[in-house]
Coordinates of C-alpha atoms in Angstrom, one line a residue:
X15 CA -34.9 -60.1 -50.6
X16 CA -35.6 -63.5 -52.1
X17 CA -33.2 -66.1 -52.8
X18 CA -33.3 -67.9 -56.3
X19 CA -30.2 -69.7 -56.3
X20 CA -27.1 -70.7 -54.4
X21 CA -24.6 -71.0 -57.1
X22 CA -21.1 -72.6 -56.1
X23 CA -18.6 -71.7 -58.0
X24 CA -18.7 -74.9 -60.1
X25 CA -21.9 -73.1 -62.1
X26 CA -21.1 -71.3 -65.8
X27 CA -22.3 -68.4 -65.5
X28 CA -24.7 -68.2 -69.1
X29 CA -26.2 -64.6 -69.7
X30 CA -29.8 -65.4 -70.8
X31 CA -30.6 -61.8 -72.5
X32 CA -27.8 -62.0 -75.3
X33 CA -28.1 -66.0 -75.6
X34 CA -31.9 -64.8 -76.3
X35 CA -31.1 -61.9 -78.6
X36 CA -29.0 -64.7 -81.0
X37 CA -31.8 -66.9 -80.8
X38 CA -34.3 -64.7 -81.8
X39 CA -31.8 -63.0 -84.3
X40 CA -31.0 -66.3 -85.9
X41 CA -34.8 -67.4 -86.0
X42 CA -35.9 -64.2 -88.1
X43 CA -33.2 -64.9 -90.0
X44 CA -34.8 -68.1 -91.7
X45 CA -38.3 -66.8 -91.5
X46 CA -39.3 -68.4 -88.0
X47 CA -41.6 -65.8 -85.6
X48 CA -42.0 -65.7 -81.9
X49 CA -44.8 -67.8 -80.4
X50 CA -45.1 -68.7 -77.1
X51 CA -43.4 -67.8 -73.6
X52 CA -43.4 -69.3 -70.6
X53 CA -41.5 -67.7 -67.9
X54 CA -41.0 -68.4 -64.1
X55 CA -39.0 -67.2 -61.0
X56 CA -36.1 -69.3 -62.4
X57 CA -36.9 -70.6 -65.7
X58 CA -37.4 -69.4 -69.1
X59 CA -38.7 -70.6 -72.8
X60 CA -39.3 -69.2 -75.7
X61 CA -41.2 -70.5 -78.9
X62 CA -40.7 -69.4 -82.2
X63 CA -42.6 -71.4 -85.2
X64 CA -42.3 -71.3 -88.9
X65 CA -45.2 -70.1 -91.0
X66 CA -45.4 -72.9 -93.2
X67 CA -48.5 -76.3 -92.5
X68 CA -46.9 -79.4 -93.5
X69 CA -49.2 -82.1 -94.0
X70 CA -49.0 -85.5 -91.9
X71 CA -52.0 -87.5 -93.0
X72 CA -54.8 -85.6 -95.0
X73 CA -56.3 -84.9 -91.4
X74 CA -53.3 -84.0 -89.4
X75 CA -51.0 -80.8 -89.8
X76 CA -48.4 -79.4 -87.7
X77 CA -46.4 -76.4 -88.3
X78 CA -42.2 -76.7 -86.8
X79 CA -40.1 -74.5 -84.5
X80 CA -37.7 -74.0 -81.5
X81 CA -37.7 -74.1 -78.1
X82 CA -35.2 -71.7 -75.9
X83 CA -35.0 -72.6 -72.2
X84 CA -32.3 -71.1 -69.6
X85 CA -32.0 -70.4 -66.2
X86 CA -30.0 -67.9 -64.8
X87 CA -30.3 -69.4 -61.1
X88 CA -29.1 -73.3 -61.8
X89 CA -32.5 -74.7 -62.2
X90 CA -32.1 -76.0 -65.6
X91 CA -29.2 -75.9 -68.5
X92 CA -29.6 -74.3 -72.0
X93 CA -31.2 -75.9 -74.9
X94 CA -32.4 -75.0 -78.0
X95 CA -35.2 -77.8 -79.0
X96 CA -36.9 -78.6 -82.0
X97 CA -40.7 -79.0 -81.8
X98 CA -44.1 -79.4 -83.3
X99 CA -47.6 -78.2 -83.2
X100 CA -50.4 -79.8 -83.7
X101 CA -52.2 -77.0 -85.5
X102 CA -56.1 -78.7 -84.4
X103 CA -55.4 -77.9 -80.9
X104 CA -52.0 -76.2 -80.3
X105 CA -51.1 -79.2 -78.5
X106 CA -46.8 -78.0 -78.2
X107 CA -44.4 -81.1 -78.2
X108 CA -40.8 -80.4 -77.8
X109 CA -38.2 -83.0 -79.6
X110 CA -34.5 -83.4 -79.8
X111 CA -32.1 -80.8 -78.3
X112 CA -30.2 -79.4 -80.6
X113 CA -27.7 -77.9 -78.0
X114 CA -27.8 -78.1 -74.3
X115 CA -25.4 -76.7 -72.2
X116 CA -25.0 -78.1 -69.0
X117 CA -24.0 -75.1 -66.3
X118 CA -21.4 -77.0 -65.0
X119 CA -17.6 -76.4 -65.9
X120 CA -13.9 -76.3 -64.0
X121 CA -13.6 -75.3 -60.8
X122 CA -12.6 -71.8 -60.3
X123 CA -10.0 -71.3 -58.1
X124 CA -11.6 -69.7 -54.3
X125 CA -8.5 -67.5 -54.1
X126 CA -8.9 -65.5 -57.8
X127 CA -11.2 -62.9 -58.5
X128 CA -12.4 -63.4 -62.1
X129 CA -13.5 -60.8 -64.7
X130 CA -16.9 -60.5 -66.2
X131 CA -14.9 -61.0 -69.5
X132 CA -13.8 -64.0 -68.4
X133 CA -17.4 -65.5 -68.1
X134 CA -18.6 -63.1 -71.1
X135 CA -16.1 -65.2 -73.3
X136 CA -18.0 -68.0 -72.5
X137 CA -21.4 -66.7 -73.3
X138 CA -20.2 -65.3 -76.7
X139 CA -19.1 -69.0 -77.5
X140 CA -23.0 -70.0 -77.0
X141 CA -24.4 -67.4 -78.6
X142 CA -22.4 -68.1 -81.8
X143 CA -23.3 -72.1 -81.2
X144 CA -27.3 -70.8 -81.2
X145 CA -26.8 -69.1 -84.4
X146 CA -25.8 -72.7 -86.0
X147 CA -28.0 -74.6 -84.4
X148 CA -31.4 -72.2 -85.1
X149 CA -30.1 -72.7 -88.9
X150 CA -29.5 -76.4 -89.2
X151 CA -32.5 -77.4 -86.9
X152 CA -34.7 -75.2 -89.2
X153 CA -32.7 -76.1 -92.7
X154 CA -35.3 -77.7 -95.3
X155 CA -34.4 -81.3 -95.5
X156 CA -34.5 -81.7 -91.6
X157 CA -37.5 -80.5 -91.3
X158 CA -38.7 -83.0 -93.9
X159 CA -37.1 -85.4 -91.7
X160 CA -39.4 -84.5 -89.4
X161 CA -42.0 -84.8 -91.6
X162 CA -41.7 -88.5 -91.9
X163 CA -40.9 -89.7 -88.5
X164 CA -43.9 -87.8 -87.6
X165 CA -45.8 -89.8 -90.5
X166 CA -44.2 -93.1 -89.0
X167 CA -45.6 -92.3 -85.2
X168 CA -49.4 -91.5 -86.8
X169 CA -49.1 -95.4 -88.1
X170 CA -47.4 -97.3 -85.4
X171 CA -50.4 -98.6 -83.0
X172 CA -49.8 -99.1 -79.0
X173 CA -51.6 -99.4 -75.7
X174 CA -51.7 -97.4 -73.5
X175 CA -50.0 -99.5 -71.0
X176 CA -47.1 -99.8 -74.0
X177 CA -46.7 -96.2 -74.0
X178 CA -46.5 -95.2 -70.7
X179 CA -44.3 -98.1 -69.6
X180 CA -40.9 -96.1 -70.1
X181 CA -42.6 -93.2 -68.4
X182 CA -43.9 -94.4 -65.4
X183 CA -40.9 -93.1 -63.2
X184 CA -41.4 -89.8 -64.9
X185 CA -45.2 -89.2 -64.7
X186 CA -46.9 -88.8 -61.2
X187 CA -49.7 -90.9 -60.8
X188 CA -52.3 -88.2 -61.2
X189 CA -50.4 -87.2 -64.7
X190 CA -50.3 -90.7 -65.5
X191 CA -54.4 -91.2 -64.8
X192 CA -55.2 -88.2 -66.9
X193 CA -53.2 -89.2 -70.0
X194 CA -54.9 -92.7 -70.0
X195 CA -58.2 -91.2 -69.7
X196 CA -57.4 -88.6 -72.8
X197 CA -55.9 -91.3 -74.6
X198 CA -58.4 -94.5 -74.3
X199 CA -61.3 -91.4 -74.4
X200 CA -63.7 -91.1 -77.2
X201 CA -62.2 -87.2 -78.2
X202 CA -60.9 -87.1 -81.9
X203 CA -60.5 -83.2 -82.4
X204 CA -57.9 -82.2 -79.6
X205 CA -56.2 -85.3 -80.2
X206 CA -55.9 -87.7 -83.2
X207 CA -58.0 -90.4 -84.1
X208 CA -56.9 -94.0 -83.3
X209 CA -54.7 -95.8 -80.7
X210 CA -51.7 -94.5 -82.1
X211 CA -48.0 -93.2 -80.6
X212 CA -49.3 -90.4 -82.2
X213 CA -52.4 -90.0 -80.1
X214 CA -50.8 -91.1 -76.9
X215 CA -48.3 -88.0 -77.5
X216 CA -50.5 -85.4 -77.9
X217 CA -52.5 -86.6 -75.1
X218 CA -49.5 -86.0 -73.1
X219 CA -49.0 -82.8 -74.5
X220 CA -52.7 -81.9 -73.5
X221 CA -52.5 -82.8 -70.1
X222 CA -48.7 -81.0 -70.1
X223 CA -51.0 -77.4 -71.8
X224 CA -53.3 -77.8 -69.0
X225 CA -50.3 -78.1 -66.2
X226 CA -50.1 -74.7 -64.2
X227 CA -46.7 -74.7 -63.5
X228 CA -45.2 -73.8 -66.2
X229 CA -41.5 -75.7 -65.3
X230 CA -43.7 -79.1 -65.3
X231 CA -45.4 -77.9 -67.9
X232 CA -42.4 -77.7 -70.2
X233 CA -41.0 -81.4 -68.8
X234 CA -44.3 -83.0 -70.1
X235 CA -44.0 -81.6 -73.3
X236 CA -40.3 -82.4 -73.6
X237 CA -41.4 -86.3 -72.8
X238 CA -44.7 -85.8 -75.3
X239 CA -41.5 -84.6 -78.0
X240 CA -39.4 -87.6 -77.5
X241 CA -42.1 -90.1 -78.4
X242 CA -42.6 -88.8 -81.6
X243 CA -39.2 -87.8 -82.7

């Protein structure tokens, strides 16, 4: 007796349970192991992470993986992310999308009653695109890719004001205070040393760790991601 979604008949209607059974298939596939979940009334994620430190700086490792978010009740699309962990403190930043399927597609006709095939045909088209996406996200010399840019955000210097310009419509004020307080702090063990892209990131990332809902939670993260891809 509680209403998640009101679904018009505009939505796609992607299964989560075998969209998750490819991505978790796929991931074991090229060594990657389950993580992290975060789950709410209408959201989803799951982490998996390769076992494998890659050095940044000689102080500074991470270790790689995905992100898999759905939602079954239209609060969200489907992505598979790439992210990175900062293995001091766990701090979780998600990066690119590798896919992301909006849950929009052509209007269904009011007047016909469509299979489940129907929208199963669809599903099966995502769970095969998962499969190449949790391979080529995770393939050798993207991850070194990673590797560098990461490298390259550890260098760059910035303010804080710099940093959170672009983000100031996305951050609430309170999010916004907390990161500048992490970031201009004195702490060098949850967060790197230096006033860095790199620092102001993972300060994001902390604040976004110690966010209790866990919807926000994965939004902040998403934004920590971006700066350092």
């Amino acid at each position: 007796e509680e209403v998640r979604g009101f679904l018009s008949d505009r939505y796609r209607r992607l299964d989560s349970r075998p969209l998750l059974e490819s991505f978790v298939t796929a991931s074991k596939a090229v060594g990657a192991v389950p993580f992290e979940g975060v789950s709410s009334d209408t959201r989803h994620s799951l982490r998996v992470v390769l076992p494998k430190i890659q050095e940044i700086t000689p102080t500074e490792h991470v270790a790689f993986g995905l992100d898999w978010r759905n939602s079954d009740f239209g609060n969200g699309s489907y992505s598979v992310s790439f992210f990175a962990l900062r293995l001091v403190c766990l701090n979780g930043m998600v990066g690119a999308s590798g896919i992301k399927s909006i849950h929009v597609g052509t209007r269904l006709g009011d007047d016909i009653a469509f299979s489940d095939r129907t929208y199963q045909l669809d599903t099966k088209r995502n769970v095969s695109a998962t499969t190449d996406v949790v391979r080529a996200l995770l393939e050798p010399s993207r991850v070194q890719e990673r590797v560098e840019g990461m490298r390259a955000a550890y260098e760059k210097e910035t303010t804080w004001g710099a940093a959170n310009r672009p983000l100031r419509n996305s951050l609430s004020k309170a999010e916004q205070g907390a990161v500048k307080d992490a970031f201009e702090g004195n702490e060098v063990v949850m967060l790197p040393a230096g006033k860095t892209v790199a620092r102001f990131a993972n300060a994001l990332s902390w604040v976004a760790n110690n966010t209790e809902n866990p919807a926000r939670k994965i939004e902040l993260q998403q934004h920590a991601g971006r700066l350092m891809v």
